[in-house]
XYZ file of C-alpha atoms in Angstrom:
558
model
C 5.444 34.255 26.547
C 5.208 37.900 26.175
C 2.630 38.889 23.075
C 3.284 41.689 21.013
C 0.458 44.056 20.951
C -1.107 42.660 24.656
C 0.655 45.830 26.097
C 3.435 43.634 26.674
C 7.241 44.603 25.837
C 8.910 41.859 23.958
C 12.831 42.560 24.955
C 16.057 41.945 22.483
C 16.313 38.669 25.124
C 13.061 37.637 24.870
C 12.840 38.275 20.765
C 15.736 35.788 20.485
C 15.279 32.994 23.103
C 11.093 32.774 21.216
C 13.408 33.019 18.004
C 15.803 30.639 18.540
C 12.609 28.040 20.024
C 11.146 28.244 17.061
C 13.945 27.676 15.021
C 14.260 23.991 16.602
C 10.178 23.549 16.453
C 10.439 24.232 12.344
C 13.230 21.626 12.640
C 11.246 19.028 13.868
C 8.236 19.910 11.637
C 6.396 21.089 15.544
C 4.199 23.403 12.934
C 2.040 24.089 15.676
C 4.357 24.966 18.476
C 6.226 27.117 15.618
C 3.299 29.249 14.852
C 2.074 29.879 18.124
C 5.931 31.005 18.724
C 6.126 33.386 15.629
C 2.942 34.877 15.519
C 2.913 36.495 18.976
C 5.997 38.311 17.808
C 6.885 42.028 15.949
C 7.039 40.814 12.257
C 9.218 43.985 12.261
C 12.008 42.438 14.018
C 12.165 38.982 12.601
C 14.655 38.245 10.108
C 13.667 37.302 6.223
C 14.605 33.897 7.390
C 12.419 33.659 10.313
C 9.753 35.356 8.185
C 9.995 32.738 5.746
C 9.624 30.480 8.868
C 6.510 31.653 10.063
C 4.871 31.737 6.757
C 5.654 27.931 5.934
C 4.274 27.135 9.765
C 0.857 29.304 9.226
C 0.783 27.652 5.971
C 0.886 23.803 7.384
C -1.752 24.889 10.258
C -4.056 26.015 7.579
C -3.837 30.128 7.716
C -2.981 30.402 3.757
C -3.538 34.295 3.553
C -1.701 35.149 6.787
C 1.401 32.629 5.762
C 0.993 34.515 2.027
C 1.179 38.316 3.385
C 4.437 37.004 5.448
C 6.302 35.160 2.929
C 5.354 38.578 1.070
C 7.560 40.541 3.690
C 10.184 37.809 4.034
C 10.830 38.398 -0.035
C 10.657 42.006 0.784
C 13.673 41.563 3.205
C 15.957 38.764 1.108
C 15.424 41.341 -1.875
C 16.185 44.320 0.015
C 19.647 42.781 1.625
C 20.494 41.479 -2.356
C 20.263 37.730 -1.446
C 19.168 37.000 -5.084
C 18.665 33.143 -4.191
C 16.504 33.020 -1.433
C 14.858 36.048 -2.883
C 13.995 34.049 -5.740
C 12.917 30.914 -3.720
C 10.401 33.029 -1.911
C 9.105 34.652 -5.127
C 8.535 31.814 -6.868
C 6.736 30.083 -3.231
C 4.404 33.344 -3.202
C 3.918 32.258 -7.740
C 2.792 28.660 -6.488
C -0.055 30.297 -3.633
C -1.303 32.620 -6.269
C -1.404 29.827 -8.816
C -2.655 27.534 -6.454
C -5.846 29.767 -5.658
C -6.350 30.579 -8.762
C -5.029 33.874 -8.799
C -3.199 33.887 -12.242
C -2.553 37.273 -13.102
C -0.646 37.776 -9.802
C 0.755 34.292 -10.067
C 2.219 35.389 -13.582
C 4.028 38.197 -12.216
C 5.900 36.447 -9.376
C 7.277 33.443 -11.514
C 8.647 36.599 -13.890
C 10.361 37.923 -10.749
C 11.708 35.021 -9.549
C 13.207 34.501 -13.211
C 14.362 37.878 -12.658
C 16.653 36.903 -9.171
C 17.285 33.314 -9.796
C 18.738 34.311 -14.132
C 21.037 36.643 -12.308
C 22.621 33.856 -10.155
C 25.661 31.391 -11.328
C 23.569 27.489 -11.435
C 22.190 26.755 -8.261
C 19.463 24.698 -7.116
C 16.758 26.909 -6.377
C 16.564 27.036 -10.574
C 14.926 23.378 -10.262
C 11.619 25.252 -9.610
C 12.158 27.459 -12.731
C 12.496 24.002 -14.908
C 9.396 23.189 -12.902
C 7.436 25.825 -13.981
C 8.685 25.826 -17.372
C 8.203 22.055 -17.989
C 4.622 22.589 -16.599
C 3.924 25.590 -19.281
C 5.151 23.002 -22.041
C 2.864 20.428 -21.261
C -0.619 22.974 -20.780
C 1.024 23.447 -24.453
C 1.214 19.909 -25.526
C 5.127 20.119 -26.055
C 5.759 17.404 -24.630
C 9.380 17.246 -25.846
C 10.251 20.393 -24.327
C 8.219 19.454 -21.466
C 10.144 16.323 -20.699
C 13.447 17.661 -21.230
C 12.729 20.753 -18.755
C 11.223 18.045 -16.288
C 15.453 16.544 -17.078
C 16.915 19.236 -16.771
C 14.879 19.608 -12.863
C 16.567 16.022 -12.045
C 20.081 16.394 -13.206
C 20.203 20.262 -11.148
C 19.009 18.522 -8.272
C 21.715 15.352 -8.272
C 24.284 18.226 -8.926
C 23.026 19.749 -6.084
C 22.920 16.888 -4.157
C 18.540 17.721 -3.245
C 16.807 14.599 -2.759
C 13.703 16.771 -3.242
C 14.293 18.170 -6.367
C 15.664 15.203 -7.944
C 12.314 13.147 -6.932
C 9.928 16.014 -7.895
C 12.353 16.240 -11.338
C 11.123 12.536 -11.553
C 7.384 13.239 -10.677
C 7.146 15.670 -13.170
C 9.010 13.429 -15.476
C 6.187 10.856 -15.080
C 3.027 13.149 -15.476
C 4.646 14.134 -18.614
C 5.469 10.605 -20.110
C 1.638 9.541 -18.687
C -0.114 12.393 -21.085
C 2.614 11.808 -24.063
C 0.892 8.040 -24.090
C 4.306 6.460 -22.922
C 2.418 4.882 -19.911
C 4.982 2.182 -18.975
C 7.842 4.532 -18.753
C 5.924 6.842 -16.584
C 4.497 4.407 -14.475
C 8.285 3.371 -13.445
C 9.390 6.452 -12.847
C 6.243 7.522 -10.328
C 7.095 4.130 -8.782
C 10.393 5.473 -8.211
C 9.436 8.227 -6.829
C 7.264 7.004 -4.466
C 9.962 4.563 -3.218
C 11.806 8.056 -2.112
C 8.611 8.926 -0.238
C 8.224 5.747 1.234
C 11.542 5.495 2.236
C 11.194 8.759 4.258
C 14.264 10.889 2.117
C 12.167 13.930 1.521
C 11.806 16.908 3.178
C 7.638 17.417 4.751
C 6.374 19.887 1.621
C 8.027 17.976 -0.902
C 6.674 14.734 0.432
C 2.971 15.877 0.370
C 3.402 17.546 -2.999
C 4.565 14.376 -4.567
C 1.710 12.522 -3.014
C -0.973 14.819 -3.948
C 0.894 15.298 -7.533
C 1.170 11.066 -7.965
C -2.569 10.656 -6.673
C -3.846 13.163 -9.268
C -1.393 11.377 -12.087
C -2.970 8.052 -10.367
C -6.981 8.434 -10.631
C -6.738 10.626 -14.117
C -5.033 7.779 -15.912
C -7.219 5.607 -14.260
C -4.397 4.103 -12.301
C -6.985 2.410 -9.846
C -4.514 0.265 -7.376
C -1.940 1.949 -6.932
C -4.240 4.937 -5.963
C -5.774 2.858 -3.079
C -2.552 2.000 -1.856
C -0.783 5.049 -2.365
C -4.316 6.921 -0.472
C -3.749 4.623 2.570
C -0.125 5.659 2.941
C -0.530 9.604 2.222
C -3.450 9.293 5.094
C -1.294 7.954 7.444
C 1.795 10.336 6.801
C -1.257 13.146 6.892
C -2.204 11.865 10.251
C 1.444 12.599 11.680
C 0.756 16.164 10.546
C -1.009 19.245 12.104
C -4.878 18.920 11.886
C -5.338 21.896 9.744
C -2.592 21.013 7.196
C -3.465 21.348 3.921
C -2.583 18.239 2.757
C -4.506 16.191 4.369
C -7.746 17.352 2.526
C -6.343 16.849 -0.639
C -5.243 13.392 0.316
C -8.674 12.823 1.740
C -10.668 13.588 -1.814
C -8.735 11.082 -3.700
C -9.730 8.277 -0.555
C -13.239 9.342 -1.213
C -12.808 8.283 -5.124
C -11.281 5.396 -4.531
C -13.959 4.436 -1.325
C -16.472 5.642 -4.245
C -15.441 3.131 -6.726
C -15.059 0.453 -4.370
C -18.739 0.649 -3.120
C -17.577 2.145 0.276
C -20.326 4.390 -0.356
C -20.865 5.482 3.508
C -17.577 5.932 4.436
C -17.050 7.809 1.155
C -19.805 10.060 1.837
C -18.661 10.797 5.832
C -15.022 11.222 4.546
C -16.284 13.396 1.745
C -17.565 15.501 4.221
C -14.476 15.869 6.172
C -12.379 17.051 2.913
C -14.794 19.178 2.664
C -14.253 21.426 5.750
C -10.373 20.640 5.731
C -10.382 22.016 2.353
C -12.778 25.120 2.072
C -10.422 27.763 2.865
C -6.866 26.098 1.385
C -8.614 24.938 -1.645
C -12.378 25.239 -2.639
C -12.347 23.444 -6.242
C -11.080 20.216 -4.115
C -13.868 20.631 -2.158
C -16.256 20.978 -4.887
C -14.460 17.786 -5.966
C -15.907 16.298 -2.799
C -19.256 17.557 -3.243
C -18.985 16.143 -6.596
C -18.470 12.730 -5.219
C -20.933 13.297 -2.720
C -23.427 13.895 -5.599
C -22.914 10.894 -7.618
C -23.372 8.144 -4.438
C -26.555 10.079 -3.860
C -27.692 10.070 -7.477
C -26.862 6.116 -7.521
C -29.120 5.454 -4.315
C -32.157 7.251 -5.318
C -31.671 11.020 -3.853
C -31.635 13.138 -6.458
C -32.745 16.341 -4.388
C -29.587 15.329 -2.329
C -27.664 14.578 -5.376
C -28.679 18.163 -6.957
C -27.445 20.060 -4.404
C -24.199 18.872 -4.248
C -23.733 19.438 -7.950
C -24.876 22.675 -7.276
C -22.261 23.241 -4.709
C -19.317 21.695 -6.726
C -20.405 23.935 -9.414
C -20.464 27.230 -7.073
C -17.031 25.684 -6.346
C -15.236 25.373 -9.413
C -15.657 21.992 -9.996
C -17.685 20.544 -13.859
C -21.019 18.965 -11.965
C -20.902 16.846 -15.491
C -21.618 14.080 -16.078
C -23.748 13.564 -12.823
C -26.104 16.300 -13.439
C -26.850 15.233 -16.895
C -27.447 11.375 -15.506
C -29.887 13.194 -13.133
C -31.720 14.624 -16.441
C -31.460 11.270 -18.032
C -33.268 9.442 -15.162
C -36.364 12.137 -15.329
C -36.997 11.227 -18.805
C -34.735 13.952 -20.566
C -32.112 13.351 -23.100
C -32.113 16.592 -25.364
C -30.710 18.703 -22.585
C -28.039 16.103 -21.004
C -27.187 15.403 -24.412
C -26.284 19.373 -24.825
C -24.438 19.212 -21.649
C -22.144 16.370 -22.351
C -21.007 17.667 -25.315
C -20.327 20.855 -23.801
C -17.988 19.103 -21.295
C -16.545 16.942 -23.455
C -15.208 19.876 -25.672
C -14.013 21.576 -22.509
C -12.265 18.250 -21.419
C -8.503 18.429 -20.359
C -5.526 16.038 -19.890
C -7.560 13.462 -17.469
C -8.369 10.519 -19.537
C -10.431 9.421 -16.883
C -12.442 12.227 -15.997
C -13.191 12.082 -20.362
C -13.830 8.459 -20.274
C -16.322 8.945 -17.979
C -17.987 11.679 -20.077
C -18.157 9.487 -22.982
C -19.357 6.102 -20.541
C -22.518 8.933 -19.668
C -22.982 10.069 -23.319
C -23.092 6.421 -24.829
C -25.983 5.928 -22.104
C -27.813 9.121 -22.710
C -27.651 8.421 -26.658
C -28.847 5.117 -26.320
C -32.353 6.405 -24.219
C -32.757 9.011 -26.823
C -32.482 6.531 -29.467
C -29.271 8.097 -31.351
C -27.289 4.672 -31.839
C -24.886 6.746 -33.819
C -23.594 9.258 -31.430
C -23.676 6.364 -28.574
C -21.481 4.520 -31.308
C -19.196 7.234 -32.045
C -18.796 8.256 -27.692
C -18.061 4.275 -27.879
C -15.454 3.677 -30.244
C -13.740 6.981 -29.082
C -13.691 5.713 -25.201
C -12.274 2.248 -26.903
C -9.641 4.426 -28.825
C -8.648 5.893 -25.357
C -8.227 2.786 -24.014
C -5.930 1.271 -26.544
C -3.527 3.909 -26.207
C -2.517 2.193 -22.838
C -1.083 -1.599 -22.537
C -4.000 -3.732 -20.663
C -2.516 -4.483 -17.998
C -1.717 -0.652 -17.082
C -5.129 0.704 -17.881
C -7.580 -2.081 -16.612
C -10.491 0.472 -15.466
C -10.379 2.274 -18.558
C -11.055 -1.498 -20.921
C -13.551 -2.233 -18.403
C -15.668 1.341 -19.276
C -15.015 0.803 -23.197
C -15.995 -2.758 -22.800
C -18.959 -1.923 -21.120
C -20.027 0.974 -23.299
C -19.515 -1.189 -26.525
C -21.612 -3.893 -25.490
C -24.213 -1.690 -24.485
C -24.317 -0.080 -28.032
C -23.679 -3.715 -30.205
C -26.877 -4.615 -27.586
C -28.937 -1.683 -29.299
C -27.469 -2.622 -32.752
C -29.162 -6.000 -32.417
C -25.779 -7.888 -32.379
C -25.220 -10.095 -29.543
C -22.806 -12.184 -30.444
C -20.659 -8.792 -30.096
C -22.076 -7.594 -27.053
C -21.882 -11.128 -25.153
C -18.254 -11.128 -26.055
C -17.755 -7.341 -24.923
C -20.304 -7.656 -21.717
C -18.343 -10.784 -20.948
C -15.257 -9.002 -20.947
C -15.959 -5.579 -19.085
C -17.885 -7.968 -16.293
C -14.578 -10.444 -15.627
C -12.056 -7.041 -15.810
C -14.702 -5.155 -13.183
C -14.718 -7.862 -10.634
C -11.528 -8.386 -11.217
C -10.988 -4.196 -9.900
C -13.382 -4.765 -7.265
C -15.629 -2.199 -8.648
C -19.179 -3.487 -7.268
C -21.627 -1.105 -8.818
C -19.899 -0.851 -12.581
C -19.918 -4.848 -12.430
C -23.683 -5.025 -11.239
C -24.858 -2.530 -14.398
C -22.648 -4.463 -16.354
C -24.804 -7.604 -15.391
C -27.429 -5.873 -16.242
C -26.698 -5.341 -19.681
C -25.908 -9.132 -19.885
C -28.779 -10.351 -18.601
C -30.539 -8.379 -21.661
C -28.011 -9.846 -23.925
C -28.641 -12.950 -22.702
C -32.638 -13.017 -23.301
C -31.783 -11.575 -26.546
C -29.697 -15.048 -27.360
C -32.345 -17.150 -25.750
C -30.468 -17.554 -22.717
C -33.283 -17.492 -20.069
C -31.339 -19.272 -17.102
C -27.827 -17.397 -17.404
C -30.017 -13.741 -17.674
C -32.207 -15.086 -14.339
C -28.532 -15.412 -12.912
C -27.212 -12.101 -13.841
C -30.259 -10.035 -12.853
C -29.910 -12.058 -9.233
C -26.220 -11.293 -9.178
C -26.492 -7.446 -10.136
C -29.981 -7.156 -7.608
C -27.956 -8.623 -4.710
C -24.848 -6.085 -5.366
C -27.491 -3.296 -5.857
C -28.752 -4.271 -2.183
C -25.343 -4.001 -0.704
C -25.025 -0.546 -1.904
C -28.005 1.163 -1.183
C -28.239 1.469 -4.756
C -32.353 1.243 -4.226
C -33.577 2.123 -8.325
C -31.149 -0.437 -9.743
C -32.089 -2.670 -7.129
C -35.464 -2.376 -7.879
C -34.954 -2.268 -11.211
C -33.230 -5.727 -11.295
C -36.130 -7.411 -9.030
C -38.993 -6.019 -11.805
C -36.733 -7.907 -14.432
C -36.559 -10.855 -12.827
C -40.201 -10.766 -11.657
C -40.406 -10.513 -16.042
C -38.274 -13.136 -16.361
C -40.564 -16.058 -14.434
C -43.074 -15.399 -17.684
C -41.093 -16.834 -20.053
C -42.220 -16.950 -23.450
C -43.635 -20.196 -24.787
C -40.860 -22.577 -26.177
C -37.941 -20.213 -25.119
C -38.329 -18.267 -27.211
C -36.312 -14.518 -27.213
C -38.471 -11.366 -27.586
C -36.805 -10.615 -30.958
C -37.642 -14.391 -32.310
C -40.987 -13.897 -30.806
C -41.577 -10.456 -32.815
C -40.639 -12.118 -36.183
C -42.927 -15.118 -35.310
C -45.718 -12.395 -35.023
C -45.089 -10.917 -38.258
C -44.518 -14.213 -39.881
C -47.794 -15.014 -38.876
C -49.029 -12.022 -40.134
C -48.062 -13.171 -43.852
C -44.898 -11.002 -43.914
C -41.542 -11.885 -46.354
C -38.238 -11.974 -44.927
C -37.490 -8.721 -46.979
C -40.576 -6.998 -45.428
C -39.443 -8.371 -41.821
C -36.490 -7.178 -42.109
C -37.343 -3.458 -43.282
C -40.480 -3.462 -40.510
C -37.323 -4.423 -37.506
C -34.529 -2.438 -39.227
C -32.370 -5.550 -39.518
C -30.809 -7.445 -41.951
C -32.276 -10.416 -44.331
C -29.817 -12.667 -43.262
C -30.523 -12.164 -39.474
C -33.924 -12.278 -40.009
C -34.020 -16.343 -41.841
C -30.980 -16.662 -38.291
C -34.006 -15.635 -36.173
C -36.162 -18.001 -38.272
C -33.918 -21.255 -38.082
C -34.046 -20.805 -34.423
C -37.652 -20.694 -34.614
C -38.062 -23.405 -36.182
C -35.513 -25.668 -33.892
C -36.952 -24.191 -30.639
C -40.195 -24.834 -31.620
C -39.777 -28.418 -33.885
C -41.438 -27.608 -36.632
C -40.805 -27.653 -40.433
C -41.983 -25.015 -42.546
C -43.391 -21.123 -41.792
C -46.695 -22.544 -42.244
C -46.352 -24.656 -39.032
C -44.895 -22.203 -37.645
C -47.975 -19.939 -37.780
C -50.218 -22.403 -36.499
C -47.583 -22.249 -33.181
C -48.060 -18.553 -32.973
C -51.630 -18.902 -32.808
C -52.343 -21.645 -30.622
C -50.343 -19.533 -27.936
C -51.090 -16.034 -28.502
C -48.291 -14.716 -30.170
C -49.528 -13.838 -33.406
């Protein structure tokens, strides 16, 4: 094949036999075969059409500027013969690449042209993407209303029109917006939906990975944890029928990595991490800081903080909010006034993903309970619980299983364990029940302190094994450690099982102390302080205080 600009003539003949071959390899979805067709030929004497062609086919083998400054000249030539449709179509493609890169200002001015082309034409199809757009603008707004009904109006052009595409991306968009309105259930049916179309193989190749990509977002930021790992497995194989280079695949790859993350698959994660990474440095670099990101927190959980740092650092240089890793980093080298600042600073700057600020608020309910604020880690609490409750159980397990967590952590530091046993309880059952190993070891953690608290030696021994031996699995070496130093505790038991907090108002009854002056000296209550006295006396069989004292002394505890 003859190559323009190799000092080799490409003839009328030649121009339309390459033409015509890579008509039928754009047909088959041959991206490869297409590109290596187009490219070698004058741009000048291809066709808007076979412009357009060559664009899509650098686009799906990964050259996004080169398929950009053609679809640039194939708008050029649709606009210059007056073909007002397909010169809109290609303006508002070349909106989406700006917007997709981040390039807004230049993004802006495209969708305005192609309202300009496509609002001169009688209805047609290609005014699905304009509904797009504007449903899209409504809900950065918060109208959801007008958001939904422009998302309607998408679905009924495209059954006029009789495009399967349109009509399941009307439905997509549909979803995301019932998903942020709160209306989970309804939203949830219609991504199923729409996914049944993808499954079913009745979409064209670009609308197919956009609706993938689209429902895996939707998926992992409303915490949408199983049908993300199923949905992952199938957009990785359909990626794997695609060019190497596509752009899609990375994208598909980063939400694998969350889901391997979560489901303690922490070395494939971290090699499949790294593969998003290079498919997705030049298509789409805050992705790949999303990787990095990811990459930071498994290191961070098995000890590596240098490691863990730098990728933070690189998500960061990428686009992507290093938070709340970096400020669990600070945490775990004894700060809490600057990760304190830093949370709060992302959690103001927190969008639409519930999960993403769920786990903002998991991080700040930990950080405020090291720095002793039990009112801030109460507030981050109750609002990750409010989050939750917005969504049916069933639909939102992951997101219970954090508040659950977080408010048995804080009614721990509050001193009331009959309300952290029941919460701990609860976030521990709906974790294993997600097969989410390392959340459901910390979670033991907290129980087996709960469970000391209420006098429970055996059940905390068991809980501390439990959460050591998942720690082990991971690589998660400071927790595991960690959970061995407790236990290695936990074989000095106090004399007549006794909890710390009934041994500390033991001491101070044998000191001579009232209840009332107990109570103010531990910052609790009178009446939990004669609780903590009743089970003194049963645990230890005697009578009065006075007998009680004498215990305390004869073994060291006064």
């Amino acid at each position: 094949m003859p190559v323009a600009g190799k000092g080799l003539r490409v003839t009328g003949q030649m121009l339309a036999a390459a033409v015509e071959r890579a008509r039928g390899a754009v047909a088959q979805g041959a991206w490869n075969e297409a590109y290596a067709l187009l490219r070698g030929l004058p741009v000048a004497d291809l066709a808007p059409e076979d412009l357009e062609a060559l664009a899509d086919a650098a686009w799906w083998t990964c050259h996004p500027e080169e398929s950009l400054a053609v679809r640039l000249k194939a708008y050029a030539g649709y606009a210059a013969a007056g073909d007002g449709r397909r010169a809109g179509y290609t303006a508002w493609m070349v909106f989406y690449d700006y917007q997709d890169t981040g390039r807004t200002v230049a993004a802006a001015g495209w969708l305005r042209r192609a309202r300009r082309h496509l609002g001169r034409e009688p209805e047609c199809v290609e005014q699905c993407l304009l509904a797009w757009s504007d449903s899209d603008a409504a809900l950065g707004r918060g109208a959801f209303d007008e958001a939904l009904a422009e998302a309607r109006r998408m679905t009924a052009l495209g059954q006029r029109f009789g495009s399967p595409d349109m009509v399941a991306m009307g439905l997509q968009v549909q979803a995301g917006v019932l998903v942020a309105a709160g209306r989970t259930a309804e939203g949830l049916t219609l991504l199923d939906d729409t996914m049944c179309s993808v499954m079913a193989g009745e979409l064209s190749e670009l609308f197919t990975g956009w609706v993938y990509c689209l429902a895996l977002q939707q998926c992992m930021a409303a915490a949408q944890l199983e049908r993300a790992a199923q949905w992952t497995e199938a957009a990785m194989d359909w990626c794997a029928s695609l060019p190497a280079g596509n752009p899609f695949r990375g994208q598909c790859r980063v939400h694998r990595v969350e889901v391997l993350d979560l489901r303690g698959a922490w070395t494939p994660a971290v090699h499949e991490a790294e593969v998003a990474r290079r498919e997705l440095l030049a298509s789409d670099p805050q992705m790949a800081g999303e990787a990095w990101y990811v990459s930071g927190e498994i290191h961070r959980r098995r000890g590596d903080l240098a490691a863990a740092e730098a990728a933070f650092a690189r998500a960061h240089e990428l686009g992507w909010d290093p938070q709340p890793g970096l400020a669990l980093i600070g945490l775990v080298r004894g700060e809490t006034a600057s990760p304190t600042a830093a949370l709060r600073v992302a959690l103001a700057g927190a969008g639409r993903d519930r999960l993403g600020r769920c786990r903002l608020l998991a991080a700040q309910v930990e950080v405020a309970l090291a720095a002793g604020d039990n009112v801030l880690a109460r507030e981050a609490a109750d609002e990750l619980d409010a989050v939750a409750q917005e969504w049916p159980p069933a639909d939102a397990a992951l997101l219970y299983a954090m508040a659950a967590t977080a408010g048995g952590a804080v009614a721990l530091a509050e001193h009331d364990i009959d309300g952290a046993l029941s919460l701990l309880l609860r976030a521990r059952s709906l974790w294993l029940g997600l097969e989410v190993p390392y959340e459901a070891a910390q979670t033991r953690m907290l129980l087996a302190a709960a469970d000391r608290e209420a006098g429970d030696h055996d059940d905390a021994r068991l809980e501390l094994a439990a959460a050591g031996a998942a720690f082990e699995r991971l690589g998660a070496v400071p927790d595991a450690r960690r959970a061995a130093a407790l236990m290695a505790d936990g074989r000095h038991r106090l004399p007549g099982r006794l909890t710390g907090r009934e041994a500390e108002v033991l001491r101070l009854v044998a000191a001579g102390l009232t209840n009332r002056a107990i109570a103010a000296e531990l910052v609790i209550s009178e009446h939990t302080v004669s609780r903590h006295l009743n089970n003194i006396f049963a645990k230890l069989d005697v009578p009065s205080r006075a007998a009680a004292t004498a215990y305390a002394f004869r073994h060291g505890l006064a």
